[in-house]
Coordinates of C-alpha atoms in Angstrom, one line a residue:
I396 CA 27.9 -18.1 12.8
E397 CA 24.8 -17.9 10.7
T398 CA 22.9 -16.6 13.8
A399 CA 25.6 -14.0 14.5
L400 CA 25.5 -12.7 10.9
G401 CA 21.7 -12.5 10.9
G402 CA 20.4 -10.5 7.9
S403 CA 24.0 -9.7 6.9
I404 CA 24.4 -13.2 5.5
Q405 CA 22.4 -12.0 2.4
N406 CA 24.6 -8.9 1.8
I407 CA 26.6 -8.7 -1.4
V408 CA 30.3 -7.9 -1.3
T409 CA 31.7 -5.6 -4.0
D410 CA 35.2 -4.3 -4.7
S411 CA 34.3 -0.6 -4.6
E412 CA 31.5 1.9 -3.9
A413 CA 31.2 2.6 -7.6
T414 CA 30.3 -1.0 -8.3
A415 CA 27.7 -0.9 -5.5
K416 CA 26.3 2.3 -6.9
N417 CA 26.0 0.8 -10.4
L418 CA 24.2 -2.3 -9.0
I419 CA 21.8 -0.2 -7.0
G420 CA 21.0 1.8 -10.2
Y421 CA 20.4 -1.4 -12.0
L422 CA 18.0 -2.6 -9.4
K423 CA 16.1 0.7 -9.5
K424 CA 15.9 0.7 -13.3
H425 CA 14.5 -2.8 -13.6
K426 CA 12.5 -2.7 -10.3
F427 CA 14.1 -5.9 -9.1
G428 CA 13.9 -5.1 -5.4
R429 CA 16.4 -4.0 -2.8
A430 CA 19.8 -5.4 -1.6
T431 CA 22.6 -4.4 0.8
F432 CA 26.1 -4.0 -0.6
L433 CA 29.4 -4.1 1.3
P434 CA 32.1 -2.3 -0.7
L435 CA 35.6 -3.5 0.4
S436 CA 37.1 -0.1 -0.3
S437 CA 34.9 1.6 2.4
I438 CA 34.6 -1.2 5.0
T439 CA 36.5 -0.5 8.2
A440 CA 36.6 -2.2 11.6
R441 CA 34.2 -0.9 14.2
G442 CA 36.7 -0.2 16.9
G443 CA 37.2 -3.7 18.0
F444 CA 35.9 -5.6 21.0
S445 CA 35.9 -3.2 24.0
K446 CA 35.2 -5.7 26.8
K447 CA 38.5 -7.7 26.6
E448 CA 38.0 -9.1 30.1
A449 CA 34.8 -10.9 29.0
L450 CA 37.0 -13.3 26.9
S451 CA 38.3 -14.9 30.1
E452 CA 34.7 -15.7 31.5
A453 CA 33.6 -19.2 31.9
G454 CA 32.2 -20.9 28.8
V455 CA 33.6 -18.3 26.3
V456 CA 34.8 -19.9 23.1
G457 CA 36.1 -16.6 21.6
L458 CA 35.2 -13.8 19.2
A459 CA 33.3 -14.9 16.2
H460 CA 35.7 -13.5 13.6
T461 CA 38.6 -15.5 15.1
L462 CA 36.6 -18.8 14.7
V463 CA 36.1 -18.6 10.9
K464 CA 38.6 -18.7 8.0
V465 CA 38.3 -16.4 5.0
K466 CA 40.3 -15.9 1.9
G467 CA 43.0 -13.3 1.7
G468 CA 41.7 -9.7 1.5
Y469 CA 38.5 -10.4 3.4
D470 CA 39.9 -10.3 7.0
R471 CA 38.7 -6.7 7.5
L472 CA 35.2 -7.7 6.3
A473 CA 35.1 -10.6 8.7
E474 CA 36.2 -8.4 11.6
Y475 CA 33.6 -5.8 10.5
L476 CA 30.7 -8.3 10.6
L477 CA 31.8 -10.6 13.5
G478 CA 34.5 -8.7 15.4
R479 CA 32.1 -7.6 18.2
I480 CA 30.2 -10.9 18.7
L481 CA 31.1 -13.2 21.6
V482 CA 30.7 -16.9 21.2
V483 CA 29.9 -19.1 24.3
D484 CA 29.2 -22.8 24.8
N485 CA 25.7 -22.7 26.1
I486 CA 22.8 -20.3 27.0
D487 CA 23.4 -20.5 30.8
H488 CA 26.9 -19.0 30.5
A489 CA 25.6 -16.5 27.9
I490 CA 22.9 -15.2 30.3
A491 CA 25.4 -15.0 33.2
I492 CA 27.9 -13.0 31.0
S493 CA 25.2 -10.7 29.6
R494 CA 23.9 -10.0 33.1
K495 CA 27.4 -9.3 34.4
Y496 CA 28.2 -6.7 31.7
Q497 CA 24.8 -5.0 32.0
Y498 CA 23.4 -6.5 28.7
S499 CA 25.9 -4.5 26.6
L500 CA 27.3 -7.5 24.7
R501 CA 26.0 -9.4 21.6
I502 CA 26.4 -13.1 22.4
V503 CA 25.7 -16.3 20.4
T504 CA 25.8 -19.9 21.7
L505 CA 27.1 -22.9 19.8
E506 CA 23.4 -24.1 19.5
G507 CA 22.3 -20.9 17.8
E508 CA 20.7 -18.8 20.6
L509 CA 21.3 -15.1 20.4
L510 CA 21.4 -12.6 23.3
A511 CA 21.4 -9.1 21.8
A512 CA 22.6 -5.9 23.5
G513 CA 19.7 -4.6 25.6
G514 CA 18.6 -8.0 26.9
S515 CA 16.5 -9.5 24.1
M516 CA 16.9 -13.2 23.5
T517 CA 16.3 -15.2 20.3
G518 CA 16.3 -19.0 20.1
G519 CA 14.3 -22.1 19.2
A520 CA 14.5 -24.5 16.2
F521 CA 13.9 -24.2 12.5
K522 CA 11.4 -26.4 10.7
N523 CA 14.2 -27.2 8.3
S524 CA 17.4 -27.9 10.2
S525 CA 19.7 -27.0 7.3
N526 CA 21.3 -23.6 7.2
L527 CA 23.1 -21.6 4.6
L528 CA 26.6 -22.0 5.9
G529 CA 26.3 -25.6 6.8
R530 CA 24.9 -27.0 3.6
K531 CA 28.3 -27.8 2.1
R532 CA 29.3 -29.7 5.2
E533 CA 25.9 -31.5 5.3
L534 CA 26.3 -32.5 1.6
E535 CA 29.7 -34.0 2.3
E536 CA 28.3 -35.8 5.4
L537 CA 25.4 -37.1 3.3
E538 CA 27.8 -38.3 0.5
R539 CA 29.9 -40.1 3.1
A540 CA 26.8 -41.7 4.6
M541 CA 25.6 -42.7 1.1
N542 CA 29.0 -44.3 0.4
Q543 CA 28.8 -46.2 3.7
A544 CA 25.3 -47.4 2.9
L545 CA 26.4 -48.5 -0.5
S546 CA 29.3 -50.4 1.0
Q547 CA 27.0 -52.0 3.5
C548 CA 24.6 -53.0 0.7
D549 CA 27.6 -54.6 -1.1
Q550 CA 28.5 -56.4 2.2
I551 CA 24.9 -57.6 2.6
G552 CA 24.9 -58.8 -1.0
E553 CA 28.1 -60.8 -0.4
R554 CA 26.6 -62.2 2.8
A555 CA 23.5 -63.2 0.9
E556 CA 25.6 -65.0 -1.8
A557 CA 27.5 -66.8 1.0
A558 CA 24.2 -67.7 2.6
K559 CA 22.9 -69.1 -0.7
K560 CA 26.0 -71.3 -1.0
R561 CA 25.7 -72.5 2.6
L562 CA 22.0 -73.2 1.9
K563 CA 22.9 -75.5 -1.1
E564 CA 25.6 -77.2 1.0
F565 CA 23.2 -78.0 4.0
Q566 CA 20.0 -78.9 2.1
A567 CA 20.1 -82.4 3.4
G568 CA 20.2 -81.4 7.1
Q569 CA 17.5 -80.5 9.6
T570 CA 18.3 -76.8 9.2
A571 CA 17.7 -77.2 5.4
R572 CA 14.3 -78.8 6.1
V573 CA 13.3 -75.9 8.4
K574 CA 14.4 -73.5 5.7
L575 CA 12.6 -75.5 3.0
S576 CA 9.4 -75.3 5.0
S577 CA 9.7 -71.5 5.1
L578 CA 10.6 -71.6 1.4
A579 CA 7.5 -73.8 0.8
A580 CA 5.4 -71.1 2.5
N581 CA 7.1 -68.5 0.3
L582 CA 6.5 -70.8 -2.7
S583 CA 2.8 -71.0 -2.0
A584 CA 2.8 -67.2 -1.8
V585 CA 4.7 -67.0 -5.0
K586 CA 2.2 -69.4 -6.6
E587 CA -0.7 -67.2 -5.5
K588 CA 1.2 -64.3 -7.0
V589 CA 1.8 -66.3 -10.2
Q590 CA -1.9 -67.0 -10.3
E591 CA -2.7 -63.3 -9.9
I592 CA -0.2 -62.6 -12.7
A593 CA -1.8 -65.3 -14.8
V594 CA -5.2 -63.7 -14.3
G595 CA -3.7 -60.3 -15.2
Y596 CA -2.0 -61.9 -18.2
E597 CA -5.3 -63.3 -19.4
D598 CA -6.8 -59.8 -19.1
I599 CA -3.8 -58.4 -21.0
R600 CA -4.2 -61.2 -23.7
L601 CA -7.9 -60.3 -24.1
E602 CA -7.0 -56.7 -24.5
G603 CA -4.3 -57.7 -27.0
R604 CA -6.9 -59.5 -29.0
K605 CA -9.0 -56.4 -29.0
L606 CA -6.0 -54.3 -30.1
A607 CA -5.3 -56.9 -32.9
E608 CA -8.8 -56.5 -34.2
E609 CA -8.5 -52.8 -34.1
L610 CA -5.1 -53.0 -35.9
K611 CA -6.8 -55.2 -38.6
K612 CA -9.5 -52.6 -39.0
I613 CA -6.8 -49.9 -39.3
D614 CA -5.0 -51.9 -41.9
E615 CA -8.2 -52.3 -43.9
G616 CA -8.7 -48.5 -43.6
K617 CA -5.1 -47.9 -44.7
A618 CA -5.7 -50.1 -47.9
A619 CA -8.9 -48.1 -48.7
L620 CA -7.0 -44.9 -48.1
K621 CA -4.2 -46.1 -50.4
T622 CA -6.7 -46.9 -53.3
E623 CA -8.4 -43.5 -52.8
T624 CA -5.0 -41.8 -52.8
E625 CA -4.0 -43.4 -56.1
C626 CA -7.3 -42.2 -57.7
L627 CA -6.7 -38.7 -56.3
E628 CA -3.1 -38.7 -57.7
A629 CA -4.5 -39.5 -61.2
K630 CA -7.1 -36.8 -60.9
N631 CA -4.3 -34.5 -59.7
K632 CA -2.2 -35.1 -62.8
E633 CA -5.2 -34.3 -65.0
Y634 CA -5.8 -31.1 -63.1
E635 CA -2.2 -30.2 -63.4
Q636 CA -2.3 -30.5 -67.3
E637 CA -5.5 -28.5 -67.4
I638 CA -3.9 -25.8 -65.1
A639 CA -0.9 -25.6 -67.5
S640 CA -3.1 -25.0 -70.5
L641 CA -5.1 -22.4 -68.5
E642 CA -1.9 -20.7 -67.5
A643 CA -0.8 -20.5 -71.2
E644 CA -4.1 -18.9 -72.1
A645 CA -3.9 -16.6 -69.1
G646 CA -0.4 -15.5 -70.3
K647 CA -1.9 -14.4 -73.6
V648 CA -4.7 -12.6 -71.9
R649 CA -2.2 -10.8 -69.6
E650 CA -0.2 -9.6 -72.7
T651 CA -3.4 -8.3 -74.4
R652 CA -4.4 -6.6 -71.1
A653 CA -0.9 -5.0 -70.8
E654 CA -1.2 -3.6 -74.4
R655 CA -4.7 -2.2 -73.7
R656 CA -3.6 -0.8 -70.4
E657 CA -0.7 1.1 -72.2
R658 CA -3.1 2.5 -74.8
L659 CA -5.5 3.5 -72.0
R660 CA -2.7 5.2 -70.1
Q661 CA -1.6 7.2 -73.3
A662 CA -5.2 8.2 -73.8
E663 CA -5.5 9.4 -70.3
L664 CA -2.3 11.5 -70.7
D665 CA -3.7 13.1 -73.9
F666 CA -7.0 13.8 -72.1
S667 CA -5.1 15.3 -69.2
S668 CA -3.1 17.7 -71.4
L669 CA -6.2 18.8 -73.3
S670 CA -8.1 19.3 -70.1
Q671 CA -5.2 21.5 -68.9
K672 CA -5.3 23.6 -72.1
D673 CA -9.1 23.9 -71.9
N674 CA -8.8 25.1 -68.2
F675 CA -6.1 27.6 -69.2
V676 CA -8.3 29.1 -72.0
L677 CA -11.3 29.3 -69.7
E678 CA -9.2 31.0 -67.0
N679 CA -8.0 33.6 -69.5
I680 CA -11.6 34.3 -70.7
R681 CA -12.7 34.7 -67.1
R682 CA -9.7 37.1 -66.4
V683 CA -10.4 39.3 -69.4
A684 CA -14.2 39.5 -68.5
G685 CA -13.2 40.6 -65.0
E686 CA -10.9 43.3 -66.3
I687 CA -13.6 44.7 -68.6
E688 CA -16.1 44.9 -65.7
A689 CA -13.4 46.6 -63.6
L690 CA -12.8 49.2 -66.4
F691 CA -16.5 49.9 -66.7
A692 CA -16.7 50.4 -62.9
E693 CA -13.7 52.7 -62.9
R694 CA -15.2 54.8 -65.7
A695 CA -18.4 55.2 -63.8
S696 CA -16.5 56.2 -60.6
Q697 CA -14.4 58.8 -62.5
K698 CA -17.6 60.4 -64.0
A699 CA -19.1 60.7 -60.5
E700 CA -15.8 62.2 -59.3
L701 CA -16.0 64.9 -62.1
D702 CA -19.5 65.9 -61.1
R703 CA -18.5 66.1 -57.5
C704 CA -15.5 68.3 -58.3
A705 CA -17.8 70.7 -60.3
R706 CA -20.1 71.1 -57.3
S707 CA -17.1 71.6 -55.0
S708 CA -15.7 74.4 -57.3
E709 CA -18.9 76.3 -57.0
E710 CA -18.9 75.9 -53.3
K711 CA -15.3 77.2 -53.0
T712 CA -16.2 80.3 -55.1
E713 CA -19.0 81.2 -52.7
E714 CA -16.7 80.6 -49.7
I715 CA -14.0 82.9 -51.2
G716 CA -16.6 85.8 -51.3
R717 CA -17.5 85.2 -47.7
I718 CA -13.8 85.2 -46.7
R719 CA -13.2 88.6 -48.4
E720 CA -16.0 90.1 -46.5
E721 CA -14.6 88.7 -43.2
I722 CA -11.1 90.2 -44.1
A723 CA -12.6 93.7 -44.4
E724 CA -14.3 93.2 -41.0
K725 CA -11.1 92.0 -39.4
K726 CA -9.1 95.0 -40.7
Q727 CA -11.6 97.3 -38.9
E728 CA -11.2 95.3 -35.8
A729 CA -7.3 95.5 -36.1
K730 CA -7.5 99.3 -36.2
Q731 CA -9.5 99.4 -33.0
L732 CA -7.1 96.9 -31.3
T733 CA -4.1 99.1 -32.2
E734 CA -5.7 102.1 -30.5
A735 CA -6.4 99.9 -27.4
I736 CA -2.8 98.7 -27.4
S737 CA -1.3 102.2 -27.2
E738 CA -3.6 103.0 -24.3
Y739 CA -2.5 99.7 -22.5
T740 CA 1.2 100.6 -23.1
G741 CA 0.9 103.7 -21.0
R742 CA -0.8 101.8 -18.2
R743 CA 2.0 99.2 -18.3
E744 CA 4.7 101.8 -17.8
E745 CA 2.9 103.0 -14.7
C746 CA 2.7 99.4 -13.4
Q747 CA 6.4 98.9 -13.9
K748 CA 7.2 101.9 -11.8
E749 CA 4.9 100.5 -9.0
Q750 CA 6.6 97.1 -9.4
S751 CA 10.1 98.5 -8.9
S752 CA 9.0 100.0 -5.6
F753 CA 7.4 96.7 -4.6
F754 CA 10.7 94.8 -5.3
E755 CA 12.5 97.1 -3.0
K756 CA 10.0 96.3 -0.2
Q757 CA 10.3 92.6 -1.1
E758 CA 14.1 92.7 -0.6
S759 CA 13.8 94.3 2.8
M760 CA 11.2 91.6 3.8
S761 CA 13.5 88.8 2.5
G762 CA 16.3 90.0 4.8
E763 CA 13.9 90.0 7.8
I764 CA 12.8 86.5 6.8
A765 CA 16.4 85.2 6.6
R766 CA 17.1 86.6 10.1
L767 CA 14.0 84.9 11.5
D768 CA 15.0 81.6 9.8
K769 CA 18.4 81.7 11.5
E770 CA 16.7 82.3 14.9
L771 CA 14.3 79.4 14.2
Y772 CA 17.2 77.1 13.3
R773 CA 19.0 78.0 16.6
L774 CA 15.8 77.4 18.6
E775 CA 15.1 74.0 16.8
G776 CA 18.7 72.9 17.7
Q777 CA 18.0 73.8 21.4
K778 CA 14.7 71.9 21.2
E779 CA 16.4 68.8 19.8
K780 CA 19.0 68.9 22.6
C781 CA 16.2 69.2 25.1
E782 CA 14.4 66.3 23.5
E783 CA 17.6 64.2 23.5
A784 CA 18.1 65.0 27.2
M785 CA 14.5 64.1 27.9
E786 CA 14.9 60.8 26.0
Q787 CA 18.0 60.0 28.0
Q788 CA 16.2 60.8 31.2
I789 CA 13.3 58.6 30.2
Q790 CA 15.7 55.7 29.2
Y791 CA 17.6 56.1 32.4
L792 CA 14.3 56.0 34.3
W793 CA 13.3 52.8 32.5
E794 CA 16.7 51.1 32.7
E795 CA 17.3 51.9 36.3
Y796 CA 13.7 51.8 37.7
E797 CA 11.6 50.3 34.9
L798 CA 9.2 53.2 35.2
T799 CA 7.6 55.3 32.5
P800 CA 7.3 59.1 32.9
S801 CA 3.5 58.8 33.6
E802 CA 4.2 56.1 36.3
A803 CA 7.0 58.2 37.8
A804 CA 4.7 61.3 37.9
Q805 CA 2.2 59.2 39.9
T806 CA 4.8 58.1 42.4
E807 CA 4.3 59.9 45.7
V808 CA 7.4 61.3 47.4
P809 CA 7.2 62.2 51.1
E810 CA 7.5 65.9 51.8
D811 CA 10.2 65.4 54.4
A812 CA 12.3 63.2 52.1
T813 CA 15.8 64.4 51.2
V814 CA 18.0 63.5 48.2
A815 CA 20.3 61.4 50.5
S816 CA 17.4 59.4 51.9
I817 CA 16.0 58.8 48.5
R818 CA 19.4 57.6 47.2
K819 CA 19.7 55.3 50.2
Q820 CA 16.3 53.8 49.5
I821 CA 17.3 53.4 45.9
G822 CA 20.5 51.5 46.9
A823 CA 18.5 49.2 49.2
L824 CA 16.0 48.4 46.4
K825 CA 18.8 47.7 43.9
Q826 CA 20.4 45.3 46.4
A827 CA 17.0 43.6 46.9
I828 CA 16.8 43.3 43.1
R829 CA 20.3 41.8 42.9
D830 CA 19.3 39.3 45.6
L831 CA 16.5 38.1 43.4
G832 CA 19.0 36.6 40.9
A833 CA 19.3 36.7 37.2
V834 CA 16.3 37.5 35.0
N835 CA 14.9 34.7 32.9
V836 CA 15.1 36.2 29.4
N837 CA 13.2 33.2 28.0
A838 CA 10.2 33.6 30.3
I839 CA 8.0 34.9 27.5
E840 CA 8.9 32.0 25.2
D841 CA 8.5 29.5 28.1
Y842 CA 5.2 31.0 28.9
K843 CA 4.0 30.7 25.3
E844 CA 5.2 27.1 25.1
I845 CA 3.6 26.1 28.4
S846 CA 0.4 27.9 27.5
E847 CA 0.3 26.2 24.1
R848 CA 0.9 22.9 25.8
Y849 CA -1.7 23.7 28.4
F850 CA -4.4 24.5 25.8
F851 CA -3.4 21.4 23.8
M852 CA -3.7 19.2 26.8
K853 CA -6.9 20.9 27.8
A854 CA -8.3 20.2 24.4
Q855 CA -7.3 16.6 24.6
H856 CA -8.8 16.4 28.1
D857 CA -12.0 17.9 26.8
D858 CA -12.0 15.4 23.9
L859 CA -11.4 12.5 26.3
K860 CA -14.2 13.7 28.6
E861 CA -16.5 13.9 25.5
A862 CA -15.3 10.4 24.4
E863 CA -15.8 9.0 27.9
E864 CA -19.4 10.4 28.0
S865 CA -20.1 9.1 24.5
L866 CA -18.6 5.7 25.4
I867 CA -20.6 5.5 28.6
Q868 CA -23.7 6.3 26.6
V869 CA -22.9 3.7 24.0
I870 CA -22.1 1.1 26.8
E871 CA -25.5 1.9 28.4
E872 CA -27.3 1.5 25.1
L873 CA -25.4 -1.7 24.4
D874 CA -26.1 -3.0 27.9
E875 CA -29.8 -2.1 27.5
G876 CA -29.9 -3.7 24.1
M877 CA -28.1 -6.8 25.3
R878 CA -30.5 -7.2 28.3
R879 CA -33.5 -6.8 26.0
Q880 CA -32.2 -9.1 23.4
F881 CA -31.1 -11.7 26.1
E882 CA -34.5 -11.7 27.7
E883 CA -36.2 -12.2 24.3
K884 CA -33.9 -14.9 23.1
F885 CA -33.9 -16.6 26.6
R886 CA -37.7 -16.8 26.4
D887 CA -37.6 -18.2 22.9
I888 CA -34.9 -20.8 23.8
K889 CA -36.9 -21.7 26.9
A890 CA -40.0 -22.4 24.9
E891 CA -38.1 -24.2 22.2
F892 CA -36.2 -26.3 24.8
D893 CA -39.4 -27.5 26.3
A894 CA -40.7 -28.6 22.8
V895 CA -37.4 -30.4 21.9
F896 CA -37.2 -32.0 25.3
K897 CA -40.7 -33.5 25.0
E898 CA -39.9 -34.8 21.5
L899 CA -36.6 -36.4 22.4
F900 CA -37.8 -37.8 25.8
G901 CA -41.2 -38.8 24.5
G902 CA -42.9 -36.6 27.0
G903 CA -42.1 -34.9 30.3
K904 CA -41.2 -31.3 30.7
G905 CA -38.0 -29.2 30.4
T906 CA -37.5 -25.5 31.4
L907 CA -34.7 -23.0 31.8
E908 CA -34.5 -20.5 34.7
L909 CA -32.2 -17.7 35.7
V910 CA -30.6 -17.5 39.2
E911 CA -32.5 -15.0 41.2
G912 CA -30.9 -12.0 42.9
E913 CA -28.1 -11.6 40.3
D914 CA -27.6 -9.3 37.4
L915 CA -29.3 -10.4 34.2
L916 CA -26.2 -10.5 32.1
E917 CA -24.1 -12.2 34.8
A918 CA -26.7 -14.6 36.3
G919 CA -26.3 -18.4 36.1
I920 CA -28.8 -20.6 34.1
Q921 CA -30.5 -23.5 35.8
I922 CA -31.7 -26.4 33.6
I923 CA -34.7 -28.1 35.1
A924 CA -35.8 -31.4 33.5
Q925 CA -38.7 -33.8 34.2
P926 CA -38.4 -36.9 32.2
P927 CA -41.6 -39.0 31.8
G928 CA -42.5 -40.7 35.1
K929 CA -40.2 -38.6 37.2
K930 CA -40.5 -35.5 39.3
L931 CA -39.2 -32.1 38.3
Q932 CA -35.5 -31.9 39.3
N933 CA -32.2 -30.1 38.6
M934 CA -30.2 -31.4 35.6
M935 CA -27.3 -32.4 37.9
Q936 CA -29.5 -34.9 39.7
L937 CA -30.2 -36.9 36.5
S938 CA -28.4 -40.0 35.2
G939 CA -25.6 -39.8 32.7
G940 CA -27.8 -40.6 29.7
E941 CA -30.5 -38.2 30.8
K942 CA -27.9 -35.4 31.3
A943 CA -26.6 -36.1 27.7
L944 CA -30.0 -36.1 26.2
T945 CA -31.0 -32.9 28.1
A946 CA -27.8 -31.1 26.9
I947 CA -28.6 -32.3 23.3
S948 CA -32.1 -30.8 23.8
V949 CA -30.6 -27.4 24.7
L950 CA -28.2 -27.6 21.7
F951 CA -31.0 -28.4 19.3
A952 CA -33.3 -25.7 20.7
I953 CA -30.6 -23.1 20.0
Q954 CA -30.0 -24.6 16.5
N955 CA -33.8 -24.5 15.7
L956 CA -34.0 -20.7 16.6
K957 CA -30.9 -19.7 14.6
P958 CA -29.6 -22.5 12.3
S959 CA -25.9 -22.4 11.5
P960 CA -24.8 -23.5 8.0
F961 CA -22.2 -26.0 9.4
C962 CA -22.1 -28.0 12.7
L963 CA -19.6 -30.6 14.0
L964 CA -20.8 -33.1 16.6
D965 CA -18.2 -35.3 18.4
E966 CA -19.8 -38.4 20.0
I967 CA -22.4 -36.3 21.9
E968 CA -24.8 -39.4 22.0
A969 CA -22.2 -41.8 23.4
A970 CA -24.0 -42.0 26.8
L971 CA -27.5 -42.7 25.3
D972 CA -29.2 -46.1 25.0
D973 CA -30.3 -47.4 21.6
S974 CA -33.9 -46.1 21.8
N975 CA -32.7 -42.6 22.7
V976 CA -30.1 -42.8 20.0
G977 CA -32.9 -43.5 17.5
R978 CA -34.9 -40.4 18.6
Y979 CA -31.7 -38.3 18.6
A980 CA -30.9 -39.5 15.0
A981 CA -34.4 -38.9 13.8
Y982 CA -34.4 -35.4 15.1
L983 CA -31.0 -34.8 13.6
G984 CA -32.4 -35.8 10.2
K985 CA -35.0 -33.0 10.6
L986 CA -32.3 -30.4 11.2
K987 CA -30.2 -31.3 8.2
K988 CA -32.5 -29.3 5.9
N989 CA -30.9 -26.0 7.0
T990 CA -27.5 -27.2 8.5
Q991 CA -24.7 -29.5 7.2
F992 CA -23.7 -31.8 10.1
I993 CA -20.4 -33.7 10.4
V994 CA -20.9 -36.3 13.2
I995 CA -18.1 -38.3 14.8
T996 CA -19.8 -41.4 16.2
H997 CA -19.6 -45.1 17.0
R998 CA -23.4 -45.6 17.3
R999 CA -25.2 -47.6 14.7
G1000 CA -28.5 -45.6 15.0
T1001 CA -26.7 -42.4 14.1
M1002 CA -25.0 -44.0 11.1
L1003 CA -28.3 -45.2 9.7
V1004 CA -29.6 -41.6 9.1
A1005 CA -26.3 -40.4 7.6
D1006 CA -26.0 -39.5 3.9
R1007 CA -22.3 -40.4 3.7
L1008 CA -20.1 -42.5 5.8
Y1009 CA -16.3 -42.2 6.1
G1010 CA -14.6 -45.0 8.0
I1011 CA -11.0 -45.3 9.0
T1012 CA -9.4 -48.7 8.9
M1013 CA -5.8 -50.0 9.4
Q1014 CA -5.4 -53.1 7.2
E1015 CA -1.6 -52.8 7.4
K1016 CA 0.1 -51.8 10.6
G1017 CA 0.8 -48.1 10.7
V1018 CA -1.1 -47.4 7.5
S1019 CA -4.6 -45.8 7.9
T1020 CA -7.0 -46.0 5.0
M1021 CA -10.3 -44.1 4.5
V1022 CA -13.3 -46.0 3.3
P1023 CA -16.1 -43.7 2.0
V1024 CA -19.7 -44.9 1.4
D1025 CA -22.3 -42.6 -0.2
L1026 CA -25.6 -43.9 1.1
T1027 CA -27.7 -41.5 -1.0
E1028 CA -26.5 -43.1 -4.2
Q1029 CA -27.0 -46.6 -2.9
T1030 CA -30.6 -45.7 -1.9
A1031 CA -31.2 -44.2 -5.3

């Protein structure tokens, strides 16, 4: 059932959607995480189990919601969560049923395997076998097991008491002597234990003596502290009397200070009021002085204004004389203008006569213009009708034949063609057009979509081609760099291998060679070794110890060229004899300057050069104990 529920087992059931909404708001407000709520008011069954015939298949136990019991009011919730899950007895039946119904069912087995719709399968075992729904049952089973164990303990105790009674009754017999011998052995062990306890007791007693001495010293210190405390209390009383007298004097001083503070405050108030009066008088003086200065300035400005007015009066008198002269001149000009006006009046009467004759001509011209406007309006109407007829003909030409006037004008018509033959040809062409089928109105949009997709795919293709070229170039560069680096490092390892081989073997010669006729990066490597006193031969023709020492030489050669900070060696010298183990260990001691080695070994020679040893021993059966030894500290 827990497998069938899956993640829904952690969902929270609420009475209504409003409660779920409030809880979600609470989680958001306090940032407490996320949760899934199942409101009972909105939960409905999912349509039931559609494959009813599957319930009669072999191995089917039933639908999951019918196999559980829930409190009243939660039946609909159980059907919502488990109503479409089929429970079978084992995974073989589950696979057969799932395959028969085209993997459309969700199936669980009694052992917890899950076959989901679609074909996925889930199963296995948990590190902790307990589950959420079975904890209560397990607790009950554990409680029953505990009660049974306690009752068994009581029974064993009773049997032990009965055995003791029988032991006392049969002490005189042979069985008692056998038991007494075992008891004697136990007694000797008990005596040894008592002796150990006695030794421990002696140690405790010595420690108790030390503690008693320390307690004695503490008591002496307490007595000294008590004497010192009495002296301090006496001094404290004297200090308290002195403080009381000083407090009385301080009270008097505080009263005197309060009186003086009051007198000072009154003096400050008087000084403040006098300062305000002084400031008020000074302000009035400044204001009166400012008004006097303003009056003097105004007087000076008025005197200047009088002088200016006198000068302006003289200028106005002169200007009046000039204006009188101009008036006389203007009167003479007015007389001349009056004569000119009378002359212009005569001319105006003549022009008015000419204007009246002109108006008569204008009226006749207006009548002619109106007549021409009517004719123009009639002609424009005919023009519009002709244009409409032309537009209709053009539209008909386009709708019927999809031709423009210019294209139609370029169409050649046979000279011997008649209207009947042309109409017959038009009918045949229309039938051919109908035979072509319906027109794809979305052709333009399809073309746009396909062209966009084409250009997009073409851009991707170009990008892939560029990426392919760049990758090929990078691969070639890497291949070239790898070949160059491999050749350099192989030469270095070859030289270093020869040096290490000579040091470990005490002479001889070692070399590395590549298999000829193969690619450099794929070629095999041959290890050729010549121990002292032997001919040069392939490594596979050496003895077991020589092979191991040759392989160690290769390993140490690589380690010399590029030391690693940490290295683990697991009994690589197991096949070596004692002398070769000594040379191996000595060389290993040189390498530990740059590398930390952890060596798993049983060889004495290797252990002699180690800084720290960690041995595993089993003093008690089934209990392993580690024994560390720091050889560097012992050497120091």
